[in-house]
Coordinates of C-alpha atoms in Angstrom, one line a residue:
M63 CA 73.8 -21.8 -49.1
T64 CA 74.5 -25.3 -47.5
E65 CA 75.2 -27.1 -50.8
H66 CA 77.3 -24.3 -52.2
L67 CA 79.4 -24.1 -49.1
A68 CA 79.7 -27.8 -48.3
G69 CA 82.7 -28.3 -50.7
V70 CA 84.3 -24.9 -49.6
A71 CA 84.2 -26.0 -46.0
A72 CA 85.6 -29.5 -46.7
A73 CA 88.4 -28.0 -48.7
L74 CA 89.2 -25.0 -46.5
L75 CA 89.1 -27.1 -43.2
G76 CA 90.6 -30.3 -44.7
T77 CA 87.7 -32.6 -43.8
D78 CA 85.7 -35.1 -45.9
T79 CA 82.5 -34.1 -47.8
D80 CA 80.1 -35.2 -45.0
E81 CA 81.8 -33.2 -42.4
G82 CA 82.0 -30.3 -44.9
R83 CA 78.2 -30.6 -45.4
R84 CA 77.6 -30.6 -41.6
V85 CA 79.7 -27.4 -41.1
A86 CA 78.0 -25.7 -44.0
A87 CA 74.6 -26.6 -42.7
E88 CA 75.7 -25.2 -39.2
L89 CA 76.9 -22.0 -40.7
T90 CA 73.7 -21.6 -42.8
R91 CA 71.8 -22.0 -39.4
L92 CA 74.1 -19.5 -37.6
A93 CA 73.9 -17.0 -40.5
G94 CA 70.2 -16.4 -39.9
A95 CA 71.5 -13.8 -37.4
F96 CA 73.8 -12.1 -39.9
P97 CA 72.5 -9.0 -42.0
G98 CA 71.2 -9.7 -45.4
P99 CA 74.2 -8.4 -47.3
V100 CA 76.5 -10.7 -45.3
R101 CA 74.2 -13.8 -46.0
L102 CA 74.2 -12.9 -49.6
G103 CA 78.0 -12.5 -49.5
L104 CA 78.6 -15.9 -48.0
G105 CA 76.2 -17.5 -50.6
A106 CA 77.7 -15.7 -53.4
A107 CA 81.3 -16.8 -52.3
G108 CA 80.2 -20.4 -52.2
T109 CA 78.6 -20.1 -55.6
G110 CA 81.7 -18.2 -57.1
L111 CA 84.3 -20.7 -55.7
N112 CA 82.3 -23.6 -57.1
L113 CA 81.9 -21.8 -60.4
A114 CA 85.7 -21.3 -60.6
A115 CA 86.3 -24.9 -59.7
R116 CA 84.3 -26.0 -62.5
V117 CA 86.1 -23.7 -64.9
F118 CA 89.6 -24.6 -63.7
A119 CA 89.2 -28.1 -62.3
G120 CA 86.3 -29.5 -64.3
R121 CA 83.9 -30.1 -61.2
S122 CA 82.4 -28.3 -58.4
L123 CA 84.4 -28.4 -55.0
S124 CA 82.1 -31.0 -53.5
R125 CA 82.7 -33.4 -56.4
L126 CA 86.5 -33.1 -56.4
D127 CA 88.5 -35.5 -54.5
P128 CA 90.0 -34.0 -51.3
G129 CA 93.5 -33.5 -52.8
A130 CA 92.3 -31.8 -55.8
R131 CA 89.9 -29.4 -54.1
E132 CA 92.5 -28.5 -51.5
A133 CA 95.0 -27.9 -54.4
F134 CA 92.5 -25.7 -56.2
L135 CA 91.9 -23.4 -53.0
V136 CA 95.6 -23.2 -52.4
A137 CA 96.3 -22.1 -56.0
L138 CA 93.4 -19.6 -55.7
S139 CA 94.7 -18.1 -52.5
G140 CA 98.0 -17.5 -54.3
R141 CA 96.2 -14.6 -56.0
P142 CA 95.4 -11.4 -54.1
G143 CA 91.6 -11.4 -54.7
G144 CA 91.3 -15.2 -54.1
R145 CA 93.4 -15.0 -50.8
A146 CA 91.1 -12.2 -49.4
L147 CA 88.0 -14.4 -50.2
V148 CA 89.5 -17.4 -48.7
E149 CA 90.6 -15.6 -45.6
A150 CA 87.2 -14.0 -45.2
L151 CA 85.4 -17.4 -45.2
K152 CA 87.8 -19.0 -42.6
P153 CA 86.5 -17.3 -39.4
P154 CA 82.7 -18.1 -40.0
L155 CA 83.5 -21.7 -41.1
M156 CA 85.7 -22.2 -38.1
L157 CA 83.0 -20.8 -35.9
A158 CA 80.5 -23.2 -37.4
A159 CA 82.9 -26.2 -37.2
A160 CA 83.3 -25.7 -33.3
A161 CA 79.6 -25.4 -32.5
A162 CA 79.7 -27.7 -29.5
P163 CA 79.0 -27.0 -25.7
V164 CA 82.0 -26.0 -23.5
A165 CA 81.8 -27.1 -20.0
A166 CA 82.0 -24.5 -17.2
A167 CA 83.5 -25.3 -13.7
G168 CA 81.4 -24.6 -10.7
D169 CA 77.8 -23.4 -10.1
A170 CA 76.4 -20.1 -11.4
A171 CA 75.8 -17.2 -9.0
P172 CA 71.9 -16.5 -8.7
E173 CA 70.3 -14.1 -11.2
P174 CA 69.5 -10.7 -9.6
E175 CA 65.8 -9.5 -9.8
L176 CA 65.1 -7.3 -12.8
T177 CA 61.8 -5.8 -13.7
C178 CA 61.6 -6.7 -17.4
V179 CA 58.5 -6.6 -19.7
A180 CA 58.5 -7.7 -23.3
A181 CA 57.7 -4.9 -25.8
D182 CA 54.6 -6.8 -26.9
D183 CA 53.2 -6.7 -23.5
W184 CA 53.8 -2.9 -22.8
P185 CA 50.9 -0.6 -23.3
H186 CA 50.5 1.2 -26.5
R187 CA 50.4 4.5 -24.7
S188 CA 52.1 5.2 -21.4
R189 CA 54.0 8.0 -19.6
A190 CA 57.2 8.2 -17.7
D191 CA 59.4 11.1 -16.2
A192 CA 62.4 9.7 -18.2
V193 CA 63.2 7.2 -20.9
V194 CA 66.6 5.7 -21.3
V195 CA 67.3 4.1 -24.6
G196 CA 69.8 1.3 -24.1
S197 CA 70.8 -0.8 -21.1
G198 CA 74.5 -1.1 -21.4
A199 CA 77.3 0.6 -19.5
G200 CA 75.9 4.2 -20.0
G201 CA 72.2 3.4 -20.0
A202 CA 72.3 1.2 -16.9
M203 CA 74.2 3.9 -14.8
A204 CA 71.9 6.6 -16.2
A205 CA 68.7 4.6 -15.3
R206 CA 70.0 3.9 -11.7
E207 CA 70.7 7.6 -11.1
L208 CA 67.4 8.9 -12.6
A209 CA 65.5 6.3 -10.6
R210 CA 67.3 7.1 -7.3
A211 CA 66.5 10.8 -7.9
G212 CA 62.8 9.8 -7.6
L213 CA 61.9 9.9 -11.4
T214 CA 59.7 7.1 -13.0
V215 CA 62.2 5.6 -15.5
V216 CA 61.7 3.3 -18.5
V217 CA 64.6 1.5 -20.1
L218 CA 64.1 0.4 -23.6
E219 CA 66.4 -2.4 -24.8
E220 CA 66.4 -3.8 -28.2
G221 CA 67.8 -7.2 -27.2
R222 CA 66.5 -9.7 -24.7
R223 CA 67.5 -10.9 -21.2
F224 CA 69.9 -13.8 -21.1
T225 CA 70.8 -16.0 -18.1
A226 CA 73.8 -18.0 -16.9
A227 CA 71.6 -21.1 -17.2
E228 CA 71.2 -20.5 -20.8
F229 CA 74.9 -19.8 -21.4
R230 CA 75.7 -23.1 -19.7
R231 CA 73.6 -25.2 -22.0
R232 CA 74.3 -23.7 -25.3
P233 CA 77.4 -23.8 -27.5
P234 CA 79.6 -20.7 -27.6
A235 CA 79.0 -20.3 -31.5
E236 CA 75.1 -20.1 -31.0
R237 CA 75.5 -17.6 -28.1
F238 CA 77.8 -15.6 -30.2
V239 CA 75.3 -14.9 -32.9
D240 CA 72.6 -14.3 -30.6
L241 CA 74.3 -11.9 -28.2
Y242 CA 75.8 -9.6 -30.9
R243 CA 74.2 -7.2 -33.3
D244 CA 74.1 -8.8 -36.8
G245 CA 75.3 -11.9 -35.3
G246 CA 78.7 -10.3 -34.6
A247 CA 79.2 -9.4 -38.4
T248 CA 79.2 -5.6 -38.0
V249 CA 81.8 -4.2 -40.1
A250 CA 83.4 -0.7 -40.6
F251 CA 84.1 -0.5 -44.3
G252 CA 87.5 0.8 -45.4
T253 CA 91.0 -0.2 -46.2
P254 CA 91.3 -2.4 -44.3
P255 CA 87.8 -3.3 -43.2
V256 CA 87.4 -3.5 -39.4
L257 CA 85.2 -6.0 -37.5
L258 CA 83.2 -4.2 -34.9
P259 CA 81.2 -6.6 -32.8
Q260 CA 78.5 -5.0 -30.6
G261 CA 76.6 -6.6 -27.9
R262 CA 72.7 -6.5 -28.1
A263 CA 71.1 -7.7 -24.9
V264 CA 69.9 -6.5 -21.5
G265 CA 73.3 -5.3 -20.1
G266 CA 74.6 -4.4 -23.7
T267 CA 78.0 -5.1 -24.4
T268 CA 79.0 -5.3 -20.8
L269 CA 77.4 -8.8 -21.0
V270 CA 80.0 -9.9 -23.6
N271 CA 83.2 -7.8 -22.9
S272 CA 86.3 -9.1 -21.5
G273 CA 85.7 -7.7 -18.0
T274 CA 88.8 -5.5 -18.2
C275 CA 88.4 -2.2 -16.1
Y276 CA 90.9 0.3 -16.7
R277 CA 90.6 3.8 -15.0
T278 CA 90.6 6.6 -17.6
P279 CA 94.2 7.9 -17.9
D280 CA 95.0 11.4 -16.4
R281 CA 96.5 12.4 -19.7
V282 CA 93.2 11.6 -21.4
L283 CA 91.0 13.4 -18.9
Q284 CA 93.4 16.5 -19.1
R285 CA 92.9 16.6 -22.9
W286 CA 89.1 16.2 -22.7
R287 CA 89.1 19.0 -20.0
D288 CA 91.6 21.4 -21.8
V289 CA 90.9 20.8 -25.4
H290 CA 87.3 19.8 -25.4
G291 CA 86.0 21.9 -22.4
L292 CA 84.7 19.1 -20.3
A293 CA 84.4 20.1 -16.7
Y294 CA 83.5 16.6 -15.8
A295 CA 86.9 15.5 -17.1
D296 CA 88.8 17.3 -14.4
P297 CA 90.9 14.4 -12.8
D298 CA 89.9 15.6 -9.3
R299 CA 86.3 15.5 -10.3
F300 CA 86.4 12.4 -12.5
G301 CA 88.3 10.3 -9.8
P302 CA 85.3 10.0 -7.3
L303 CA 83.1 9.1 -10.3
L304 CA 85.5 6.2 -11.2
D305 CA 85.5 5.1 -7.6
E306 CA 81.8 4.9 -7.5
V307 CA 81.7 2.8 -10.8
E308 CA 84.5 0.5 -9.4
R309 CA 82.5 -0.1 -6.3
T310 CA 79.3 -0.8 -8.3
L311 CA 81.3 -3.3 -10.4
R312 CA 83.5 -4.8 -7.8
V313 CA 86.7 -4.2 -9.6
A314 CA 89.9 -5.8 -8.4
P315 CA 93.1 -7.1 -9.8
Q316 CA 92.7 -10.6 -11.2
P317 CA 94.2 -13.2 -9.0
I318 CA 97.1 -15.1 -10.5
D319 CA 95.7 -18.5 -9.6
V320 CA 93.1 -18.5 -12.4
L321 CA 95.0 -16.5 -15.0
G322 CA 95.9 -19.6 -17.0
R323 CA 99.3 -20.3 -18.7
N324 CA 98.4 -17.8 -21.6
G325 CA 98.5 -15.0 -19.0
L326 CA 101.5 -16.4 -17.2
L327 CA 103.6 -16.5 -20.4
A328 CA 102.8 -12.9 -21.1
L329 CA 104.0 -11.9 -17.6
A330 CA 107.2 -14.1 -18.0
G331 CA 107.9 -12.5 -21.4
A332 CA 107.5 -9.0 -19.9
E333 CA 109.6 -9.8 -17.0
A334 CA 112.4 -11.0 -19.3
L335 CA 112.2 -7.8 -21.2
G336 CA 111.9 -5.5 -18.2
W337 CA 108.5 -4.4 -19.3
R338 CA 105.7 -3.1 -17.0
A339 CA 103.0 -5.7 -16.9
A340 CA 100.5 -7.1 -14.4
P341 CA 97.3 -9.0 -14.1
L342 CA 94.4 -6.8 -15.3
R343 CA 92.0 -5.1 -13.1
R344 CA 88.7 -6.8 -13.9
N345 CA 84.9 -6.8 -12.6
A346 CA 85.0 -10.5 -12.1
P347 CA 85.4 -11.4 -8.5
G348 CA 84.2 -14.9 -8.9
C349 CA 86.2 -15.7 -12.1
A350 CA 87.2 -19.4 -12.3
G351 CA 88.9 -19.1 -15.7
S352 CA 86.1 -20.3 -18.0
C353 CA 87.4 -18.1 -20.8
Q354 CA 83.9 -17.4 -22.1
C355 CA 83.5 -13.7 -21.3
V356 CA 82.7 -12.9 -25.0
V357 CA 79.8 -15.2 -25.1
G358 CA 78.3 -14.6 -21.6
C359 CA 79.8 -15.9 -18.5
P360 CA 78.3 -19.3 -17.6
R361 CA 78.9 -18.6 -13.7
N362 CA 77.7 -15.1 -13.5
A363 CA 81.1 -14.3 -12.4
K364 CA 81.6 -11.2 -14.6
N365 CA 79.8 -8.3 -13.2
G366 CA 78.2 -6.7 -16.2
V367 CA 75.6 -4.1 -15.5
H368 CA 72.9 -6.7 -15.8
L369 CA 74.1 -7.9 -12.3
N370 CA 74.5 -4.6 -10.5
A371 CA 73.5 -1.1 -11.9
L372 CA 70.4 -2.4 -13.8
P373 CA 69.0 -4.4 -10.7
Q374 CA 69.6 -1.3 -8.7
A375 CA 67.7 0.8 -11.1
C376 CA 64.8 -1.6 -10.9
A377 CA 64.9 -1.6 -7.1
A378 CA 64.6 2.0 -7.3
G379 CA 61.4 1.7 -9.6
A380 CA 62.9 1.6 -13.1
V381 CA 61.4 -0.9 -15.7
V382 CA 63.2 -2.6 -18.5
V383 CA 61.2 -3.2 -21.8
T384 CA 63.0 -5.8 -23.9
G385 CA 62.8 -6.2 -27.6
A386 CA 62.1 -2.6 -28.0
R387 CA 63.9 -1.1 -31.1
V388 CA 63.3 2.7 -30.7
D389 CA 62.1 4.2 -34.1
R390 CA 62.5 7.9 -33.2
I391 CA 62.5 10.6 -30.6
V392 CA 59.2 12.7 -30.7
T393 CA 59.7 16.4 -30.3
T394 CA 57.4 19.4 -30.2
R395 CA 58.6 23.0 -30.7
G396 CA 62.2 22.1 -29.9
R397 CA 61.5 19.9 -26.8
A398 CA 61.5 16.2 -26.5
V399 CA 58.0 14.9 -25.5
G400 CA 58.5 11.0 -25.9
V401 CA 59.9 8.1 -27.9
R402 CA 58.1 5.7 -30.4
F403 CA 59.0 2.1 -30.7
G404 CA 56.8 0.0 -33.1
R405 CA 53.2 1.2 -32.5
R406 CA 53.9 2.2 -29.0
L407 CA 54.5 5.7 -27.6
I408 CA 55.9 6.6 -24.2
A409 CA 55.4 10.2 -23.3
A410 CA 58.3 11.7 -21.4
P411 CA 60.0 15.0 -21.2
L412 CA 63.4 13.7 -20.5
I413 CA 65.2 11.2 -22.9
V414 CA 68.7 9.7 -22.4
L415 CA 70.3 8.1 -25.4
A416 CA 72.7 5.3 -24.5
A417 CA 72.3 3.1 -27.6
G418 CA 76.1 3.1 -28.3
A419 CA 78.5 5.0 -30.7
L420 CA 77.0 3.2 -33.7
E421 CA 73.2 3.3 -32.9
T422 CA 72.8 6.6 -31.2
P423 CA 73.7 8.8 -34.1
R424 CA 71.5 6.7 -36.3
L425 CA 68.5 7.2 -33.8
L426 CA 69.1 10.9 -33.8
A427 CA 69.3 10.9 -37.6
R428 CA 65.9 8.9 -37.9
S429 CA 64.4 11.5 -35.4
R430 CA 65.4 14.4 -37.6
L431 CA 67.7 15.6 -34.9
G432 CA 70.8 15.0 -37.0
D433 CA 71.4 18.4 -38.7
H434 CA 74.7 19.1 -36.7
P435 CA 77.6 18.6 -38.9
G436 CA 79.5 16.6 -36.3
L437 CA 76.9 14.0 -35.9
G438 CA 78.1 10.5 -36.9
R439 CA 81.7 11.8 -37.5
G440 CA 84.8 11.6 -35.5
L441 CA 84.4 7.8 -34.8
A442 CA 87.3 6.2 -33.1
V443 CA 87.4 2.5 -32.8
H444 CA 90.7 1.4 -30.8
P445 CA 91.8 -1.0 -33.5
A446 CA 93.3 -4.2 -32.5
V447 CA 95.8 -6.8 -34.0
S448 CA 96.8 -10.2 -32.5
M449 CA 99.5 -12.7 -32.9
A450 CA 100.2 -16.3 -31.7
G451 CA 103.4 -17.8 -30.3
R452 CA 104.1 -21.5 -30.6
F453 CA 105.6 -23.2 -27.5
D454 CA 107.0 -26.7 -27.1
E455 CA 104.8 -27.3 -24.0
P456 CA 100.9 -27.0 -23.9
V457 CA 99.6 -23.7 -23.3
T458 CA 95.8 -24.4 -23.7
A459 CA 95.0 -20.8 -23.9
W460 CA 91.2 -21.4 -23.6
Q461 CA 91.8 -22.7 -19.9
G462 CA 92.1 -19.5 -17.9
V463 CA 91.0 -15.8 -17.9
L464 CA 90.0 -14.8 -21.5
Q465 CA 91.9 -11.3 -21.0
S466 CA 94.3 -11.7 -18.3
V467 CA 97.4 -9.6 -18.4
G468 CA 98.1 -6.0 -19.5
V469 CA 101.5 -5.0 -20.7
E470 CA 101.8 -1.1 -20.4
E471 CA 105.4 -0.6 -21.5
L472 CA 104.2 1.2 -24.7
H473 CA 101.1 2.7 -23.5
D474 CA 102.6 6.2 -23.7
D475 CA 103.2 5.6 -27.4
G476 CA 99.6 4.7 -27.9
V477 CA 100.0 0.8 -27.8
L478 CA 98.2 -1.3 -25.1
I479 CA 99.1 -5.0 -25.0
E480 CA 96.8 -7.6 -23.5
A481 CA 97.1 -11.3 -23.3
T482 CA 93.8 -12.5 -24.8
A483 CA 92.5 -15.9 -25.6
G484 CA 88.9 -17.3 -26.5
P485 CA 87.0 -20.4 -26.3
P486 CA 87.3 -23.0 -29.3
G487 CA 85.9 -21.6 -32.6
L488 CA 86.2 -18.0 -31.2
M489 CA 90.1 -17.8 -31.0
S490 CA 91.4 -14.3 -30.7
F491 CA 93.9 -15.3 -33.5
V492 CA 93.0 -17.0 -36.7
P493 CA 95.6 -19.6 -37.7
P494 CA 97.2 -19.7 -41.1
G495 CA 96.8 -22.4 -43.7
I496 CA 94.2 -24.3 -45.9
G497 CA 93.1 -27.8 -45.8
R498 CA 95.5 -30.1 -44.2
A499 CA 97.8 -27.3 -43.2
L500 CA 94.9 -25.6 -41.3
R501 CA 93.7 -28.9 -39.7
E502 CA 97.3 -29.4 -38.4
E503 CA 97.3 -26.0 -36.9
L504 CA 94.0 -26.5 -35.2
A505 CA 95.0 -29.9 -33.9
T506 CA 98.2 -28.3 -32.2
A507 CA 96.3 -25.1 -31.0
D508 CA 97.0 -26.1 -27.5
R509 CA 100.6 -25.0 -28.0
L510 CA 99.7 -21.5 -29.0
A511 CA 99.7 -18.5 -26.7
T512 CA 97.8 -15.5 -28.0
V513 CA 98.4 -11.8 -27.5
G514 CA 96.6 -8.7 -28.7
A515 CA 97.3 -5.1 -28.8
M516 CA 95.0 -2.1 -29.4
I517 CA 96.2 1.3 -30.6
A518 CA 94.8 4.8 -29.6
D519 CA 93.7 5.9 -33.1
Q520 CA 92.8 9.1 -34.7
P521 CA 89.0 9.8 -35.0
S522 CA 88.6 8.9 -38.7
G523 CA 85.5 7.0 -38.9
R524 CA 81.9 7.9 -39.8
V525 CA 78.5 6.4 -38.9
G526 CA 75.9 6.4 -41.7
A527 CA 72.4 5.4 -42.0
R528 CA 73.4 1.9 -43.2
L529 CA 77.3 1.6 -43.2
V530 CA 80.0 2.4 -40.9
R531 CA 83.2 3.8 -42.8
Y532 CA 86.6 4.0 -41.4
R533 CA 89.9 5.1 -42.7
L534 CA 93.2 4.1 -41.1
A535 CA 95.3 7.1 -40.5
P536 CA 99.0 6.6 -41.6
T537 CA 100.2 7.3 -38.1
D538 CA 98.0 4.7 -36.9
A539 CA 99.4 2.1 -39.5
D540 CA 102.7 2.9 -37.9
R541 CA 101.4 2.2 -34.4
L542 CA 100.1 -1.1 -35.6
R543 CA 103.4 -2.1 -36.9
L544 CA 104.9 -1.1 -33.6
A545 CA 102.2 -3.2 -31.9
L546 CA 103.0 -6.3 -34.0
V547 CA 106.7 -6.2 -33.6
S548 CA 106.2 -5.6 -29.8
I549 CA 103.8 -8.6 -29.4
G550 CA 106.5 -10.8 -31.1
R551 CA 109.2 -9.5 -28.8
L552 CA 107.1 -10.4 -25.8
L553 CA 106.3 -13.9 -27.2
F554 CA 109.8 -14.6 -28.0
A555 CA 111.0 -13.5 -24.7
A556 CA 108.5 -15.9 -23.1
G557 CA 110.0 -18.8 -24.9
A558 CA 108.2 -19.1 -28.1
R559 CA 110.0 -21.0 -30.9
E560 CA 107.9 -19.6 -33.6
I561 CA 105.5 -16.6 -34.1
L562 CA 102.3 -16.9 -36.2
T563 CA 102.1 -13.4 -37.6
G564 CA 98.6 -13.2 -39.0
L565 CA 100.2 -11.6 -42.0
A566 CA 99.2 -13.5 -45.2
H567 CA 102.5 -12.7 -47.1
R568 CA 104.6 -14.0 -44.3
P569 CA 102.6 -16.1 -41.8
Y570 CA 105.4 -17.4 -39.8
A571 CA 108.6 -15.9 -38.2
K572 CA 111.3 -18.0 -36.6
N573 CA 113.1 -15.0 -35.0
L574 CA 112.8 -11.3 -34.4
D575 CA 114.6 -10.3 -37.4
E576 CA 112.1 -12.3 -39.6
L577 CA 109.2 -10.7 -37.8
R578 CA 110.3 -7.1 -38.3
D579 CA 110.9 -7.9 -42.0
A580 CA 107.4 -9.4 -42.2
V581 CA 105.8 -6.3 -40.5
A582 CA 107.8 -3.8 -42.5
T583 CA 106.8 -5.3 -45.8
A584 CA 103.1 -5.7 -44.8
D585 CA 100.5 -3.7 -46.6
P586 CA 98.3 -2.0 -44.0
R587 CA 95.3 -2.5 -46.3
H588 CA 95.7 -6.4 -45.7
L589 CA 95.9 -6.3 -41.9
H590 CA 93.2 -8.4 -40.1
L591 CA 91.7 -5.8 -37.7
A592 CA 89.1 -6.0 -35.1
A593 CA 87.7 -3.2 -32.8
F594 CA 85.5 -3.5 -29.8
H595 CA 85.5 0.1 -28.4
P596 CA 83.8 2.6 -30.8
T597 CA 83.6 6.0 -29.5
G598 CA 83.0 9.7 -30.4
S599 CA 80.3 9.7 -33.0
V600 CA 78.3 12.2 -31.0
R601 CA 80.9 13.9 -29.1
M602 CA 80.8 16.3 -26.2
G603 CA 82.5 19.6 -26.3
A604 CA 82.5 23.3 -25.6
D605 CA 82.7 24.1 -29.3
P606 CA 79.1 24.3 -30.8
Q607 CA 80.4 23.9 -34.3
R608 CA 82.3 20.7 -33.7
A609 CA 80.4 18.9 -30.9
P610 CA 76.7 17.9 -31.2
V611 CA 76.5 17.4 -27.3
D612 CA 77.3 20.3 -24.9
P613 CA 79.8 19.8 -22.0
T614 CA 77.0 18.8 -19.6
G615 CA 75.8 15.9 -21.9
A616 CA 72.7 17.7 -23.4
L617 CA 72.0 17.6 -27.1
R618 CA 72.4 20.8 -28.8
G619 CA 69.3 22.1 -30.6
V620 CA 66.6 20.4 -28.6
Q621 CA 65.6 20.4 -25.0
G622 CA 65.3 17.3 -22.9
V623 CA 67.6 15.1 -24.9
W624 CA 70.8 13.9 -23.2
V625 CA 73.4 11.5 -24.5
A626 CA 75.3 9.2 -22.0
D627 CA 77.2 6.5 -23.7
A628 CA 80.4 5.9 -25.6
S629 CA 79.4 8.1 -28.6
V630 CA 80.1 11.3 -26.3
L631 CA 83.7 10.5 -25.5
P632 CA 85.6 13.2 -27.4
S633 CA 88.6 10.9 -28.3
C634 CA 89.8 7.3 -27.9
P635 CA 90.1 6.8 -24.2
Q636 CA 93.3 4.7 -24.9
V637 CA 91.9 1.9 -22.5
N638 CA 89.0 -0.6 -22.4
P639 CA 86.3 2.1 -21.9
Q640 CA 83.7 0.6 -19.6
L641 CA 84.7 2.6 -16.6
S642 CA 85.0 5.8 -18.6
I643 CA 81.6 5.4 -20.1
M644 CA 79.9 4.5 -16.8
A645 CA 81.7 7.5 -15.1
I646 CA 80.7 10.0 -17.6
A647 CA 77.1 8.5 -17.7
L648 CA 77.0 8.9 -14.0
A649 CA 77.8 12.6 -14.2
I650 CA 75.5 13.3 -17.0
A651 CA 72.6 11.6 -15.4
R652 CA 73.0 13.5 -12.2
T653 CA 73.0 16.8 -14.1
A654 CA 69.9 15.7 -16.1
A655 CA 68.1 14.5 -13.0
S656 CA 68.7 18.0 -11.4
S657 CA 67.2 19.8 -14.4
A658 CA 64.1 17.5 -14.5

């Protein structure tokens, strides 16, 4: 792969051949964490571009002089298929190009005690009162409650334990591919495709999320209660659950002194427009603005569940088995009796699934518990777009809080705006350009402020055994257009002299009219979408025909199996969902413990 991509990297990033070869070698190394089809796709893309260069320019890209290979890529990107290929290669090559350590200010907080055992060291046959599959937001909270109820609890986690010391010494790019399933290359296929990064480690996605902690809106809870029949979701009943979760995570408004200029500009733009905005509430009481939340906090300042709920579960007797991918749930005569992972069996009468909205339905299907017609359907992903504003003065968005400010003016319309940045190589916005133009953009990236927006989407995705499919609803495409224009308004109001739109056909806008025209003429199929909050693939509900899980969290059709993760949420929660997931898991685990 390295040789095929060397010329592509040099042409796309505007570097010499030696640097292109270094970047290609780094991408080849990082790509070891990607799924096979993605690795094949990268190799095929490199081969195809070099073949095209030979046909149209007479030589492979690595043998062309810098001007000729850049001219070839620019010409190729002028065609729809070629443009899509070039744009798809840009993020992984930028990731590989930025594979260097990033300094972290201050010392790291000490690691809490966790009782972790590697899967290879676990007995081939064992027993427990309860097995929890997954150690993220839902699994950690469920394990804590079951252990505190006096049950012997084993938590099975496919990933491994990471430490802040490791985060401090390793480059963000290396951490990224290790911390995420499929190296962060999970995709929901559709028009457009949606990138769906999912954490895989002790602590799950809470180890790598932004730390933003919104309480579930009352309007969402009321819908879950009135339409889906969830008694847990009554606002008066759910409020105390959210309070308990917030205490566990030590949630508080982010102090302004570490927001960084990216967040301060978002606040300034909102104030100029008269929009509702404020620093976000986060589970990061010791945040120093390292801007590395998505690749593991190097200071242990962000309170993922690996720092609280899981240690609390272990203090009550729970054990975490790492490197344990569960093959199936074992049942006998309609009742759960244990789980298998590799050649190991844990006998247990109570199983709590918390593997996430993509993996929980797959595990149920592998276990032949997937007969319900709603299993794997109804996936909502909270799709997100982002834009950048160019300012005359330095912004240096990667110095400060990664996700710092929430703008809620359009939240009732299904659009939540959040100022979001990222460490070098993992920018929340991919700049336009090829070759020298891209190199110039990267050289002046310190003048860019980046803002994203998520929309409350229709549950139109489906989780299959191998693929995730997602269809953007027409009303959601309209919401995305509203989101893009609104981000632009915010950035212009903050003083941006130009907007980088992220739209291939109109990458720049000098004023609001130009931006509105660019957004109005954009094809939704060509939007660059990412999503970090998949929910609803094993939804809870009172209707047995539509919901695989009953209103208490028990899986229909088999006794002893409960589901306590994002997959049970009946619809998009319209906010970053960590608190919602942990609160519903808390309620489900208490009910499950009382039935044990």
